[in-house]
C-alpha atoms as one frame of an Amber mdcrd trajectory, in Angstrom:
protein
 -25.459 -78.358  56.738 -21.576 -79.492  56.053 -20.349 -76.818  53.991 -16.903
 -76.726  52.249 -15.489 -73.511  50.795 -12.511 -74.098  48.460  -9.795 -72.507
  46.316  -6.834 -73.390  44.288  -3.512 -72.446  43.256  -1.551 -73.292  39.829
   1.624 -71.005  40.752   4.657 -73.090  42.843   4.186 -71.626  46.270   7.404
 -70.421  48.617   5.775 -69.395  51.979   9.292 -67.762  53.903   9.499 -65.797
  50.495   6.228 -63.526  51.063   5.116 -61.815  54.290   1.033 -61.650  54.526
  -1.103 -58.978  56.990  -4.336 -58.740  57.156  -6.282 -56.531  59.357  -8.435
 -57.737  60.132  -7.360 -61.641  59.900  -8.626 -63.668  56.519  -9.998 -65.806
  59.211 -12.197 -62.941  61.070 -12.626 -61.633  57.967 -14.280 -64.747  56.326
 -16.572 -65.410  59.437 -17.866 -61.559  59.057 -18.892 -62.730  55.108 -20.346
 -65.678  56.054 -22.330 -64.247  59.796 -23.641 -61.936  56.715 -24.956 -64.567
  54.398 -25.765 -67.153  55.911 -27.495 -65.509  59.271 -25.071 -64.441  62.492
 -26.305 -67.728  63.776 -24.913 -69.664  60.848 -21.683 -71.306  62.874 -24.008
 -73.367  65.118 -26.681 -74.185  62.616 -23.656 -75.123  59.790 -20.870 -76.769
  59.805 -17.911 -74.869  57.848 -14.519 -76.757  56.509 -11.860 -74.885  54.361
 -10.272 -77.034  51.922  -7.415 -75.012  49.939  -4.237 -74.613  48.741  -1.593
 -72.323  49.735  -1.521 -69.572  50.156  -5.023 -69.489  50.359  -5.913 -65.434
  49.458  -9.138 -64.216  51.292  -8.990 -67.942  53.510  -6.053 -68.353  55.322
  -3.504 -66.309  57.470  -0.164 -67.648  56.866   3.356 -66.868  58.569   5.584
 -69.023  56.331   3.998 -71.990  54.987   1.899 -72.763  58.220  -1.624 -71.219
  59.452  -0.921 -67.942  61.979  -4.390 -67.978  62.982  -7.512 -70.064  62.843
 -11.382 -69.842  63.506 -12.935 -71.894  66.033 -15.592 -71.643  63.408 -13.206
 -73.565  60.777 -11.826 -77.078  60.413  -8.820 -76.377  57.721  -7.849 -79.040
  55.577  -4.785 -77.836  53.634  -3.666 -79.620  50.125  -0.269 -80.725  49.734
   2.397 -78.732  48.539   3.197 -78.980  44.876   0.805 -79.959  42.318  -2.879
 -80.696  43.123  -4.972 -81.961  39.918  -8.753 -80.992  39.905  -9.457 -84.691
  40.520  -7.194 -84.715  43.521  -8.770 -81.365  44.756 -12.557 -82.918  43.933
 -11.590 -86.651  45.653 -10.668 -84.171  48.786 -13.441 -82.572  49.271 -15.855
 -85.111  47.883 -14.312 -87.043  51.448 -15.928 -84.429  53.545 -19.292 -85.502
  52.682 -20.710 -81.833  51.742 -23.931 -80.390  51.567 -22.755 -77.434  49.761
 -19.518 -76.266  47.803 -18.877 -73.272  47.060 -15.178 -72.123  44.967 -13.789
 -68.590  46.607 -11.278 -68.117  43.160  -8.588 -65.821  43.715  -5.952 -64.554
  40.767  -2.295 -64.888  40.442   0.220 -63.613  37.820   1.260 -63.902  35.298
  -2.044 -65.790  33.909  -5.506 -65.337  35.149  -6.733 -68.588  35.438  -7.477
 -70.083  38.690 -11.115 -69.929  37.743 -10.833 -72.273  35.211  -9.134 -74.741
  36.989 -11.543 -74.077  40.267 -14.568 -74.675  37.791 -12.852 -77.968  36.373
 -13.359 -78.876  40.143 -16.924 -77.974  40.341 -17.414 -79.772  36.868 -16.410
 -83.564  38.689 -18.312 -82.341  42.118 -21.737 -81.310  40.333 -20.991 -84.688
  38.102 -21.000 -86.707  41.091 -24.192 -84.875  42.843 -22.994 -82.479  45.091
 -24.454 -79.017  45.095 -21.906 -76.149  44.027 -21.529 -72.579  43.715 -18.797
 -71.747  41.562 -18.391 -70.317  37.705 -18.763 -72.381  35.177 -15.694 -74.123
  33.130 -17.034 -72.430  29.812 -17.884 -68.812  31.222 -14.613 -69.156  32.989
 -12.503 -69.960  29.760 -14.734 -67.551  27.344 -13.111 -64.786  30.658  -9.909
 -65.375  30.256  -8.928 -65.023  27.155 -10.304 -61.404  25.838 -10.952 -61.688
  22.688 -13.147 -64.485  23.467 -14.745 -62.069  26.231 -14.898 -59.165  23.386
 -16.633 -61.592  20.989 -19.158 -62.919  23.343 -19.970 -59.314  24.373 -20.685
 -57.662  21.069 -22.440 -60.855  19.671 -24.752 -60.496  22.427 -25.208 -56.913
  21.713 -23.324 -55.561  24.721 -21.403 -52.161  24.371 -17.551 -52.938  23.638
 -15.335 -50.617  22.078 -13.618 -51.589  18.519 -11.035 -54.125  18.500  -8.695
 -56.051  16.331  -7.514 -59.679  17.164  -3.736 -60.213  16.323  -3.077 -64.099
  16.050   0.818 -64.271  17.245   1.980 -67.151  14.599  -0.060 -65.929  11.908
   1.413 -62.463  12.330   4.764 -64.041  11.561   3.646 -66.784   9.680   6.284
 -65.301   6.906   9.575 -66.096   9.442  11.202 -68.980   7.760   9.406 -69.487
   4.922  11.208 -69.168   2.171   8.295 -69.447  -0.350   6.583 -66.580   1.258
   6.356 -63.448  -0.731   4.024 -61.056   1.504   1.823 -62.035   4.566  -2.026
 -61.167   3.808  -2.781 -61.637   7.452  -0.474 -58.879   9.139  -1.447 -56.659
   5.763  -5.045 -57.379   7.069  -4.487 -56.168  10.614  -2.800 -53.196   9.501
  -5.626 -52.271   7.058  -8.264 -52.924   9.851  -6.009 -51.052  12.257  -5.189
 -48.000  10.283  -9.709 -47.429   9.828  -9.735 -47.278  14.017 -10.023 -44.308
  15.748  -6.935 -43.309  17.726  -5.313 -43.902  21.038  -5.986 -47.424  20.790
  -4.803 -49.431  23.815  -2.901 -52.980  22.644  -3.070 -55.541  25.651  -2.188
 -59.448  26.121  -5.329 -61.685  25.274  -4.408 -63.688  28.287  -2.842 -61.361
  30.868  -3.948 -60.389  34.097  -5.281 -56.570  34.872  -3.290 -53.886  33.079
   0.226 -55.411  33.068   2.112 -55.344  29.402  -0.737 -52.433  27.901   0.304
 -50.069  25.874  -1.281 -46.748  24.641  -0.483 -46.083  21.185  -1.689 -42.293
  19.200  -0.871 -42.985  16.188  -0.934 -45.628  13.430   2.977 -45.393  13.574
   3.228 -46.502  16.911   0.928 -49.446  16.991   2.956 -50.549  13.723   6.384
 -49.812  15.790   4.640 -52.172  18.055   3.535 -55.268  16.519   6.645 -55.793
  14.414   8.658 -55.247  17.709   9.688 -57.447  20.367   7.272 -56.718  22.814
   4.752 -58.383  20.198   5.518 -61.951  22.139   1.928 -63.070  21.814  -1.308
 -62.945  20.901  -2.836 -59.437  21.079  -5.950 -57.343  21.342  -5.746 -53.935
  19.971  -8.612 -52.035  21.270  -9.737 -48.272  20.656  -9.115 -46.214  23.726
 -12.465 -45.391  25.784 -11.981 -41.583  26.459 -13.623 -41.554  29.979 -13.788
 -42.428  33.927 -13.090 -45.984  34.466 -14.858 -48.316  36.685 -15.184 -51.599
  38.724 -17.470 -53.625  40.317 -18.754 -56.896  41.346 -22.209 -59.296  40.796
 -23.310 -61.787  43.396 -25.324 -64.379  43.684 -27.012 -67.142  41.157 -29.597
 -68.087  38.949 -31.558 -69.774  41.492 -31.243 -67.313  44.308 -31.138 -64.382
  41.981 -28.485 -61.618  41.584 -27.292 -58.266  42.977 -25.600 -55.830  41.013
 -23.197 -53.580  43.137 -23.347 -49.790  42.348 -20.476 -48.863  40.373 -17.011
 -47.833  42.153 -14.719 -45.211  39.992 -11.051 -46.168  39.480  -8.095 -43.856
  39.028  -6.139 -43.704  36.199  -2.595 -43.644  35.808  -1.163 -40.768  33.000
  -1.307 -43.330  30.216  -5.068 -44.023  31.167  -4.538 -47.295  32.581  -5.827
 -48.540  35.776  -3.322 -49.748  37.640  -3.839 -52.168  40.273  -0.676 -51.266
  42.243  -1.072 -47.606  41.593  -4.788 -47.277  41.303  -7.882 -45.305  44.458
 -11.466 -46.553  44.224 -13.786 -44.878  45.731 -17.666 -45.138  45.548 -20.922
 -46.255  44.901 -20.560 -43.963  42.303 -24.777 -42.742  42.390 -26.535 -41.807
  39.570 -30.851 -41.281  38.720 -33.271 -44.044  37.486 -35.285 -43.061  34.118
 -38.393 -41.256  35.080 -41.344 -43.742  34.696 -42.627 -43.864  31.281 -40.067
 -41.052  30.339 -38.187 -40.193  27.021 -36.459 -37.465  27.941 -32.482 -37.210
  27.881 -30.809 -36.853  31.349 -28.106 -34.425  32.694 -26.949 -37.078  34.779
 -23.323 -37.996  34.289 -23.157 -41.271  34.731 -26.955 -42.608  33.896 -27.473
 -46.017  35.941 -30.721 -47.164  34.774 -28.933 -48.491  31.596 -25.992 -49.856
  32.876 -27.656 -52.370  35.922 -29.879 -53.077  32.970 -27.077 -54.792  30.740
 -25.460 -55.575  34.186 -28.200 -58.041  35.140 -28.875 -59.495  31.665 -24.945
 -60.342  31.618 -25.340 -62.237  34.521 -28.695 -64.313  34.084 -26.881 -64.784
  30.332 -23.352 -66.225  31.644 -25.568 -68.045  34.278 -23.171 -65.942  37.288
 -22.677 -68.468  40.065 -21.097 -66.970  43.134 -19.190 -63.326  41.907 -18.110
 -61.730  38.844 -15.845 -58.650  38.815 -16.642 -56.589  36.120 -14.448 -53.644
  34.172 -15.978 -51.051  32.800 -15.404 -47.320  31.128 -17.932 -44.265  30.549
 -17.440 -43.550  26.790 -17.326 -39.178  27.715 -17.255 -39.086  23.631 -20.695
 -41.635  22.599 -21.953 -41.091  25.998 -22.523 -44.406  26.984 -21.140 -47.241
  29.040 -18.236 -49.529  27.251 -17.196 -53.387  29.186 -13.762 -53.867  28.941
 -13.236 -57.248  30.841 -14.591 -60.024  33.263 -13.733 -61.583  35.885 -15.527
 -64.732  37.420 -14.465 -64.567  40.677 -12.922 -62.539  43.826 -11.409 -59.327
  43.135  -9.783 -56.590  44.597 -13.057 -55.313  44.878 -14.419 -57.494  47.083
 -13.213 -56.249  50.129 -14.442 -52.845  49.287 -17.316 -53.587  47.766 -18.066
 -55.788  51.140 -17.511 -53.158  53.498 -19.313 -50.613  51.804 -22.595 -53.219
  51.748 -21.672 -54.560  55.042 -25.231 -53.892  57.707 -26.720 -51.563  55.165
 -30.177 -51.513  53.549 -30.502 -53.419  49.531 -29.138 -50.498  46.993 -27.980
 -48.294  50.243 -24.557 -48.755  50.514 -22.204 -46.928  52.551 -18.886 -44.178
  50.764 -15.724 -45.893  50.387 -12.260 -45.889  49.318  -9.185 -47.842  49.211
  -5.675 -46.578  48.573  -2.199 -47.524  48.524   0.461 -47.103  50.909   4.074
 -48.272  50.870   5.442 -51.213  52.596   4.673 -50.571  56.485   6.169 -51.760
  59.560   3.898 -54.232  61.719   3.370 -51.076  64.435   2.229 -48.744  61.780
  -0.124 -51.357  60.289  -1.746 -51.535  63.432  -2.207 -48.006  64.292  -3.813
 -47.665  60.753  -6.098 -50.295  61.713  -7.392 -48.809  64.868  -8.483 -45.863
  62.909 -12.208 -45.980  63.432 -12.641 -45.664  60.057 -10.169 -47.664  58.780
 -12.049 -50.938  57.984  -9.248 -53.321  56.234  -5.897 -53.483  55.938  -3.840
 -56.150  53.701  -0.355 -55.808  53.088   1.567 -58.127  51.471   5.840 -58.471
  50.658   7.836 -60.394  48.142  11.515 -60.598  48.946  12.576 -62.047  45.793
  10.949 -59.908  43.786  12.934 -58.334  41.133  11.092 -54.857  40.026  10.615
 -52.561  43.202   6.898 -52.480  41.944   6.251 -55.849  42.559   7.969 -56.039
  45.997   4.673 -55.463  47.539   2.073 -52.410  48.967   0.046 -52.212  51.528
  -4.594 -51.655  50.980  -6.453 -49.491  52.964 -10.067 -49.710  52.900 -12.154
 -47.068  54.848 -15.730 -45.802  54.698 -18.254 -43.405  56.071 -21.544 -42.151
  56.294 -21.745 -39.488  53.319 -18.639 -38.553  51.254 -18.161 -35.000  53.080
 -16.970 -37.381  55.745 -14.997 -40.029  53.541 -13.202 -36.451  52.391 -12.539
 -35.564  55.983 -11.558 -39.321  57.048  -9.265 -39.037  54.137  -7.993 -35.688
  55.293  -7.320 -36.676  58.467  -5.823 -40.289  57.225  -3.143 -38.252  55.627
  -2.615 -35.794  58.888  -1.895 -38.321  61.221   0.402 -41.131  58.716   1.995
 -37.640  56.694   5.189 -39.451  56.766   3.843 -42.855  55.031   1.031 -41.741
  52.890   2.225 -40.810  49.358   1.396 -37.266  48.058   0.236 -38.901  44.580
  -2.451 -41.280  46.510  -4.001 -38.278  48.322  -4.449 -35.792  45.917  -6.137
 -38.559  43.261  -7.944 -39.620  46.334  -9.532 -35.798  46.815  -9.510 -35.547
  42.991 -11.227 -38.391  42.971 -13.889 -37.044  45.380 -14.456 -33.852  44.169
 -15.060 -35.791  40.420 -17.478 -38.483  42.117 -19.393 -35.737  44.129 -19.815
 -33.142  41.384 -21.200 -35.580  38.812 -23.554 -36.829  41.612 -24.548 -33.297
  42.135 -25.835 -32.826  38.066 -28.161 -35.966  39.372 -29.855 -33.962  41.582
């Protein structure tokens, strides 16, 4: 079978400018994913051709603008520089005379919205008769903007917590207009505002993870807010899900079926925020089925019955083709389980969620965590990579970037057999790198832990 895997880019691209490492390679990396779908003997039974644009996140290995290191396993073809259309991406791959297609999406700031342009792509392939597994144009639009996502949820009766849409121009619809006495729209949004409960969390309707949120208290402060400057666009204010946080990803598609990933728990920053530059996961955050027949209530603190539940009828209602990341909160107040967001396509969850599946049993998979470290030199990066239990490292630098946050970090994934052990490869992960490893990122990785392991304990 000729089989193309594909991604695109929307963002202008300056290779010298960013400095990539991945350990190991995007290119071993990619042949480990697909040895584990498609069967280890899938490279001489298939026939496998990237097609993408740069740079290519979770495909290619660059240094520059040019491929470090390829597969054997691989024929590359890489699209020009500078813009690619969905018809010139679709005419591309269309050329290779595939079997199968199937979209690996990636994200990029400060819009996240390579899946609709992937799915646009998909739309002229499956048009033309070619088989494709990638997220469809309308699921993929309905994700990205989140009021859209919030509607769709709570129409189709899934948990979400309040909200209240704020429509940028009609907010200021009063701003030269002379004949204008009073706006009935922001009065409207105040009113609605004012009968939430409080913190309420106000976030872009079209921005990627947790960048531009703010945490208001008080009715004052969300006013303060919106008839500020930071109100630049259209908004979602949202009340504030009092709770652990969490992530994880569905696979697979309506024809071949779907797995839903346990659960992984995500730290916090002191606003309540996850943060994806500041942010541990660890997991598969356990918890106890209903007992058959049952009524009863459950001491368990985080009940999964109910959540894979909604989890699966999400998926066979959005029609999931491939993955979809999915953000999520444990309301400690209603006790129950509150979606935030989607995502229809790779995350930074994959790579965790991967090597915590990775040669394990369906439903078994093994403890993991990733964490953050600062900028490392390329010796370090290797040493942390020959830790046996260090599974992944990425790492990637901006020069031009402006903030110091956004100069760049570097992942570490690792795993183990039981979480006593993740705790002690932790342990020792912060022994042996004590002069890289930031004080913050260990003690919310323990805290982390002990939270995980004590709530699985009131399971038992």
């Amino acid at each position: 079978m000729n089989i193309i895997i594909y991604s695109t880019n929307s963002n202008n691209f300056d290779g010298p400018t960013y400095h990539y490492t991945n350990l190991p390679s995007n290119a071993k990396n990619t042949e480990r994913v697909l040895a584990d779908f498609f069967g280890a003997d899938c490279f001489t039974k298939h026939h496998f051709t990237l097609v993408s644009e740069l740079p290519g996140m979770f495909l290619l290995d660059l240094q520059g603008n040019e491929l470090a290191e390829k597969s054997e396993h691989f024929e590359y073809k890489i699209l020009p520089r500078g813009e690619n259309s969905p018809e010139e991406v679709a005419t591309l791959i269309e050329d290779c005379k595939p079997d199968l297609v199937i979209a690996a999406t990636y994200w990029v700031t400060p819009f996240d919205w390579l899946p609709i342009k992937d799915a646009q792509v998909a739309e002229i392939l499956k048009a033309n008769g070619i088989k494709v597994i990638c997220n469809s144009l309308e699921v993929s639009l309905m994700s990205f903007d989140k009021i859209q996502t919030h509607s769709f949820l709570e129409l189709n009766g899934f948990p979400v917590a309040k909200a209240v849409y704020v429509h940028h121009e009609l907010f200021w619809a009063e701003r030269n207009r002379a004949e204008l006495k009073e706006n009935p729209y922001k009065e409207s949004v105040f009113f609605r505002i004012k009968n939430m409960n409080f913190p309420v969390i106000i976030k872009d309707t079209s921005g990627l993870s947790s960048y531009g949120m703010e945490v208001c208290h008080t009715f004052g402060q969300v006013k303060n807010f919106l008839n500020g400057k930071k109100n630049n666009g259209d908004k979602i204010v949202e009340e504030f899900v009092k709770g652990p946080q969490f992530a994880m990803e569905i696979w697979g598609t309506p024809e071949s079926g779907y797995r839903i990933f346990k659960p992984f728990m995500v730290s916090v920053n002191q606003y309540g925020i996850t943060s994806p530059k500041q942010s541990v996961k660890i997991g598969p955050v356990e918890g106890t089925e209903a007992p058959a027949g049952g009524t009863g209530t459950h001491e368990c603190a985080f009940p999964l019955a109910a959540l894979n539940s909604e989890l699966l009828r999400l998926a066979k209602l959005i029609k999931v083709k491939g993955t979809c990341q999915v953000d999520f909160g444990w309301d400690e107040e209603n006790k129950r389980w509150v979606i935030f967001e989607l995502n229809p396509r790779l995350s930074g969850m994959s790579q965790l969620q991967f090597e915590s599946q990775l040669g394990c049993p369906l439903g078994k998979e093994r403890p993991a965590m990733s964490l953050k470290f600062p900028i490392l030199e390329r010796d370090v990066l290797q040493k942390l990579s020959s830790m046996p239990f260090v599974k992944h490292v990425t790492q990637t630098v901006n020069d031009q970037a402006k903030q110091n946050r956004e100069h760049g970090y570097c992942e570490v994934v690792l795993t183990a057999e039981n979480f006593d052990q993740l705790r002690e490869n932790l342990i020792t992960l912060d022994k042996v790198f004590s002069e890289y490893m930031e004080e913050a990122f260990f003690q919310t990785g323990l805290k982390l832990l002990e939270k995980l392991t004590s709530s699985s304990q009131k399971c038992l």
